[in-house]
Amino acid sequence: MADGKAGGTQSGEALLFLTDEQLRKGIEAMFFAYRGFTADPDRILEKYGYGRAHHRAVHFIARAPGTNVNNLLAILGVTKQSLNRVLRTLIEDGLVESRVGVQDKRERHLYLTETGQSLEAELSEAQRARMRVAYRDAGHEAVAGFRRVLEAMMDPDQAAYFHAMSKTLSKKEE
Amino acid sequence: MADGKAGGTQSGEALLFLTDEQLRKGIEAMFFAYRGFTADPDRILEKYGYGRAHHRAVHFIARAPGTNVNNLLAILGVTKQSLNRVLRTLIEDGLVESRVGVQDKRERHLYLTETGQSLEAELSEAQRARMRVAYRDAGHEAVAGFRRVLEAMMDPDQAAYFHAMSKTLSKKEE
DNA sequence: CTTGGAATGTCAACAACGCTGACTTAAAGT
DNA sequence: ACTTTAAGTCAGCGTTGTTGACATTCCAAG
């Protein structure tokens, strides 16, 4: 436990040889890759005076148009106050529209305006471009593995949102 | 460009079929997985009153004992002032030792104390545990793919640090 | 030996974005 | 009628990032 060179904790030896060193490399790969992952959007956001929190909000509103605030809160995993600060500026700047629910008037359904859609497109395109190159460089088998490991790394409840996301294109609006 | 359902930008069709939808899923997988990735360390850090910045510093000092501040700065990609604030508390709390260089006395070489090593071990063990489970669940082919995609996602200079990291166990101290 | 520049550290101020706690409004459920 | 839920707001705080300015120390070149 002192040096963790090769005799460290291991499990599942029957199937996988996982030295602490290999696991550490995986950890560092996540760290460096995530920085690359956010680098392009960060540069774009800076032009408009927004931050990552704005990007996340815009992304998931684009993904599930008409979602309400509570749902977005659960996906993003932040507090109401934190999201509200971001959402307010996006609404004030005319990127997001907040419509009062018809069935339940307490709820606000969120939509991107045309301006919002164009920012989202710009951010998304930059991020997808990087993913596309990385996917192509790595090959399609690598992509499948990449996705499998990432899914296994999520917290179960987070993973549920991740899977639901594909289907959340069904709008439960009014 | 309005909906990006299936007719979006594609490249490398000869080898890979990459719809915008698949790329978006990859992006979201990174988002949710990174949250899982940091969740365990975050809980531990909270016990001691530290944050992620402390974790990163401790991790890379453990990785390259005797590294100087400038090198750490380049790896972490933050400003001197930002790192210094974190480093100061770690030194005050007796987790990190800063030794004046012998060859060049302007440089400070950084080392973990025993206390620092034990915190690092606790953080690292938690994070490795999650990686281990994720790796096992995904299978070893998936692991190789995971690593390949992550590497392809890094900025070139970041990737250089990532690769150098393995060899930086060579101490250039005094 | 003096001087320029590199490495380091420090101070102040600020911004983004998390958090808690308290409170209001409106609408829905019971 | 009463309670709960959804949303928004205000105030305050902590971490971590940023600039800019400035001091110190010390190597190295003139």
Short mmCIF file of N, CA and C (backbone and C1' of nucleotides) in Angstrom, two decimals, chain D:
data_model
loop_
_atom_site.label_atom_id
_atom_site.label_comp_id
_atom_site.label_asym_id
_atom_site.label_seq_id
_atom_site.Cartn_x
_atom_site.Cartn_y
_atom_site.Cartn_z
P DA D 1 -63.03 28.21 2.89
"O5'" DA D 1 -62.81 27.17 4.10
"C5'" DA D 1 -61.83 27.54 5.06
"C4'" DA D 1 -61.03 26.32 5.46
"C3'" DA D 1 -59.57 26.66 5.71
"O3'" DA D 1 -59.16 25.98 6.88
"C1'" DA D 1 -59.71 24.99 4.03
P DC D 2 -57.79 26.39 7.56
"O5'" DC D 2 -56.83 25.25 6.98
"C5'" DC D 2 -57.19 23.88 7.14
"C4'" DC D 2 -56.11 22.99 6.52
"C3'" DC D 2 -54.69 23.56 6.67
"O3'" DC D 2 -53.84 22.56 7.20
"C1'" DC D 2 -55.17 23.08 4.39
P DT D 3 -52.27 22.85 7.32
"O5'" DT D 3 -51.72 21.97 6.10
"C5'" DT D 3 -52.24 20.66 5.89
"C4'" DT D 3 -51.55 20.04 4.68
"C3'" DT D 3 -50.04 20.24 4.65
"O3'" DT D 3 -49.43 19.01 4.26
"C1'" DT D 3 -51.01 21.11 2.67
P DT D 4 -47.81 18.86 4.24
"O5'" DT D 4 -47.56 18.80 2.65
"C5'" DT D 4 -48.45 18.02 1.84
"C4'" DT D 4 -48.17 18.30 0.39
"C3'" DT D 4 -46.69 18.41 0.04
"O3'" DT D 4 -46.46 17.54 -1.06
"C1'" DT D 4 -47.86 20.29 -0.80
P DT D 5 -45.02 17.26 -1.64
"O5'" DT D 5 -45.03 18.16 -2.96
"C5'" DT D 5 -46.07 17.96 -3.90
"C4'" DT D 5 -45.94 19.01 -4.99
"C3'" DT D 5 -44.51 19.20 -5.49
"O3'" DT D 5 -44.56 19.11 -6.91
"C1'" DT D 5 -45.48 21.28 -4.96
P DA D 6 -43.22 19.12 -7.77
"O5'" DA D 6 -43.19 20.58 -8.38
"C5'" DA D 6 -44.25 21.00 -9.23
"C4'" DA D 6 -43.93 22.38 -9.77
"C3'" DA D 6 -42.46 22.59 -10.13
"O3'" DA D 6 -42.40 23.13 -11.45
"C1'" DA D 6 -43.16 24.25 -8.57
P DA D 7 -41.02 23.46 -12.12
"O5'" DA D 7 -40.79 24.95 -11.64
"C5'" DA D 7 -41.77 25.93 -11.96
"C4'" DA D 7 -41.46 27.22 -11.26
"C3'" DA D 7 -40.04 27.73 -11.47
"O3'" DA D 7 -40.11 28.82 -12.37
"C1'" DA D 7 -40.87 28.08 -9.24
P DG D 8 -38.81 29.59 -12.83
"O5'" DG D 8 -38.66 30.72 -11.71
"C5'" DG D 8 -39.70 31.66 -11.57
"C4'" DG D 8 -39.44 32.51 -10.36
"C3'" DG D 8 -38.05 33.17 -10.35
"O3'" DG D 8 -38.23 34.58 -10.35
"C1'" DG D 8 -38.58 32.24 -8.25
P DT D 9 -37.00 35.55 -10.56
"O5'" DT D 9 -36.66 35.97 -9.06
"C5'" DT D 9 -37.70 36.42 -8.21
"C4'" DT D 9 -37.15 36.64 -6.82
"C3'" DT D 9 -35.75 37.26 -6.79
"O3'" DT D 9 -35.83 38.49 -6.10
"C1'" DT D 9 -35.94 35.45 -5.27
P DC D 10 -34.62 39.54 -6.20
"O5'" DC D 10 -34.01 39.46 -4.72
"C5'" DC D 10 -34.89 39.53 -3.58
"C4'" DC D 10 -34.10 39.29 -2.31
"C3'" DC D 10 -32.65 39.76 -2.39
"O3'" DC D 10 -32.31 40.51 -1.24
"C1'" DC D 10 -32.75 37.48 -1.75
P DA D 11 -30.92 41.32 -1.24
"O5'" DA D 11 -30.35 40.93 0.19
"C5'" DA D 11 -31.01 40.01 1.06
"C4'" DA D 11 -30.00 39.13 1.76
"C3'" DA D 11 -28.54 39.56 1.57
"O3'" DA D 11 -27.91 39.61 2.84
"C1'" DA D 11 -28.80 37.26 1.07
P DG D 12 -26.38 40.14 2.95
"O5'" DG D 12 -25.57 38.77 3.17
"C5'" DG D 12 -26.08 37.81 4.10
"C4'" DG D 12 -25.27 36.54 3.96
"C3'" DG D 12 -23.77 36.80 3.73
"O3'" DG D 12 -23.03 36.04 4.67
"C1'" DG D 12 -24.60 35.24 2.17
P DC D 13 -21.44 36.35 4.86
"O5'" DC D 13 -20.81 34.96 4.47
"C5'" DC D 13 -21.46 33.75 4.86
"C4'" DC D 13 -20.98 32.61 4.00
"C3'" DC D 13 -19.48 32.69 3.66
"O3'" DC D 13 -18.85 31.51 4.09
"C1'" DC D 13 -20.77 32.18 1.74
P DG D 14 -17.26 31.41 4.15
"O5'" DG D 14 -17.00 30.31 3.03
"C5'" DG D 14 -17.60 29.02 3.15
"C4'" DG D 14 -17.12 28.16 1.98
"C3'" DG D 14 -15.62 28.31 1.71
"O3'" DG D 14 -15.08 27.01 1.48
"C1'" DG D 14 -16.86 28.93 -0.23
P DT D 15 -13.53 26.82 1.32
"O5'" DT D 15 -13.43 26.51 -0.24
"C5'" DT D 15 -14.26 25.49 -0.77
"C4'" DT D 15 -14.10 25.43 -2.26
"C3'" DT D 15 -12.64 25.46 -2.75
"O3'" DT D 15 -12.49 24.39 -3.66
"C1'" DT D 15 -13.92 27.11 -3.87
P DT D 16 -11.08 23.95 -4.22
"O5'" DT D 16 -11.00 24.80 -5.54
"C5'" DT D 16 -11.98 24.59 -6.53
"C4'" DT D 16 -11.84 25.64 -7.59
"C3'" DT D 16 -10.38 25.85 -8.04
"O3'" DT D 16 -10.32 25.65 -9.43
"C1'" DT D 16 -11.49 27.89 -7.73
P DG D 17 -8.96 25.34 -10.15
"O5'" DG D 17 -8.63 26.68 -10.98
"C5'" DG D 17 -9.11 26.83 -12.28
"C4'" DG D 17 -9.67 28.21 -12.55
"C3'" DG D 17 -8.66 29.33 -12.85
"O3'" DG D 17 -8.12 29.21 -14.14
"C1'" DG D 17 -10.52 30.15 -11.61
P DT D 18 -6.81 29.96 -14.51
"O5'" DT D 18 -7.23 31.49 -14.62
"C5'" DT D 18 -8.27 31.86 -15.51
"C4'" DT D 18 -8.60 33.33 -15.33
"C3'" DT D 18 -7.39 34.26 -15.37
"O3'" DT D 18 -7.11 34.59 -16.72
"C1'" DT D 18 -8.86 34.88 -13.59
P DT D 19 -5.72 35.23 -17.12
"O5'" DT D 19 -6.04 36.79 -17.13
"C5'" DT D 19 -6.43 37.38 -15.98
"C4'" DT D 19 -6.53 38.88 -16.04
"C3'" DT D 19 -5.22 39.62 -16.34
"O3'" DT D 19 -5.52 40.91 -16.90
"C1'" DT D 19 -5.70 39.73 -14.00
P DG D 20 -4.29 41.76 -17.46
"O5'" DG D 20 -3.77 42.50 -16.14
"C5'" DG D 20 -4.67 43.22 -15.33
"C4'" DG D 20 -3.94 43.86 -14.18
"C3'" DG D 20 -2.49 44.24 -14.48
"O3'" DG D 20 -2.25 45.56 -13.99
"C1'" DG D 20 -2.56 42.90 -12.54
P DA D 21 -0.85 46.28 -14.27
"O5'" DA D 21 -0.23 46.30 -12.81
"C5'" DA D 21 -1.07 46.63 -11.71
"C4'" DA D 21 -0.30 46.43 -10.42
"C3'" DA D 21 1.19 46.83 -10.52
"O3'" DA D 21 1.53 47.61 -9.38
"C1'" DA D 21 0.99 44.61 -9.70
P DC D 22 2.91 48.38 -9.33
"O5'" DC D 22 3.74 47.44 -8.33
"C5'" DC D 22 3.15 47.05 -7.09
"C4'" DC D 22 3.99 45.98 -6.47
"C3'" DC D 22 5.49 46.19 -6.62
"O3'" DC D 22 6.06 46.37 -5.32
"C1'" DC D 22 4.87 43.93 -7.02
P DA D 23 7.63 46.60 -5.16
"O5'" DA D 23 8.03 45.22 -4.45
"C5'" DA D 23 7.31 44.78 -3.28
"C4'" DA D 23 7.99 43.55 -2.72
"C3'" DA D 23 9.52 43.64 -2.68
"O3'" DA D 23 9.98 43.07 -1.46
"C1'" DA D 23 8.87 41.81 -4.06
P DT D 24 11.53 43.09 -1.11
"O5'" DT D 24 11.94 41.60 -1.49
"C5'" DT D 24 11.14 40.51 -1.02
"C4'" DT D 24 11.72 39.21 -1.53
"C3'" DT D 24 13.25 39.15 -1.52
"O3'" DT D 24 13.65 38.02 -0.77
"C1'" DT D 24 12.38 38.46 -3.62
P DT D 25 15.18 37.90 -0.29
"O5'" DT D 25 15.67 36.65 -1.18
"C5'" DT D 25 14.73 35.63 -1.54
"C4'" DT D 25 15.23 34.90 -2.75
"C3'" DT D 25 16.74 34.77 -2.85
"O3'" DT D 25 17.05 33.39 -2.91
"C1'" DT D 25 15.81 35.43 -4.91
P DC D 26 18.53 32.89 -2.65
"O5'" DC D 26 19.01 32.63 -4.14
"C5'" DC D 26 18.20 31.84 -5.01
"C4'" DC D 26 18.61 32.07 -6.44
"C3'" DC D 26 20.13 32.07 -6.67
"O3'" DC D 26 20.40 31.15 -7.70
"C1'" DC D 26 19.10 33.85 -7.79
P DC D 27 21.77 30.36 -7.73
"O5'" DC D 27 21.92 30.09 -9.29
"C5'" DC D 27 20.80 29.57 -10.00
"C4'" DC D 27 20.77 30.12 -11.42
"C3'" DC D 27 22.12 30.05 -12.16
"O3'" DC D 27 21.88 29.51 -13.44
"C1'" DC D 27 21.25 32.25 -12.24
P DA D 28 23.12 29.07 -14.35
"O5'" DA D 28 22.97 29.98 -15.65
"C5'" DA D 28 21.88 30.89 -15.78
"C4'" DA D 28 22.27 32.04 -16.72
"C3'" DA D 28 23.62 31.90 -17.39
"O3'" DA D 28 23.55 32.56 -18.66
"C1'" DA D 28 23.65 33.82 -16.08
P DA D 29 24.67 32.28 -19.79
"O5'" DA D 29 24.43 33.48 -20.82
"C5'" DA D 29 23.31 34.35 -20.66
"C4'" DA D 29 23.75 35.81 -20.76
"C3'" DA D 29 25.01 36.05 -21.58
"O3'" DA D 29 24.84 37.26 -22.35
"C1'" DA D 29 25.32 36.94 -19.43
P DG D 30 25.88 37.60 -23.54
"O5'" DG D 30 26.29 39.09 -23.21
"C5'" DG D 30 25.28 40.05 -22.91
"C4'" DG D 30 25.86 41.17 -22.07
"C3'" DG D 30 27.13 41.81 -22.65
"O3'" DG D 30 27.01 43.23 -22.60
"C1'" DG D 30 27.53 41.13 -20.43
#
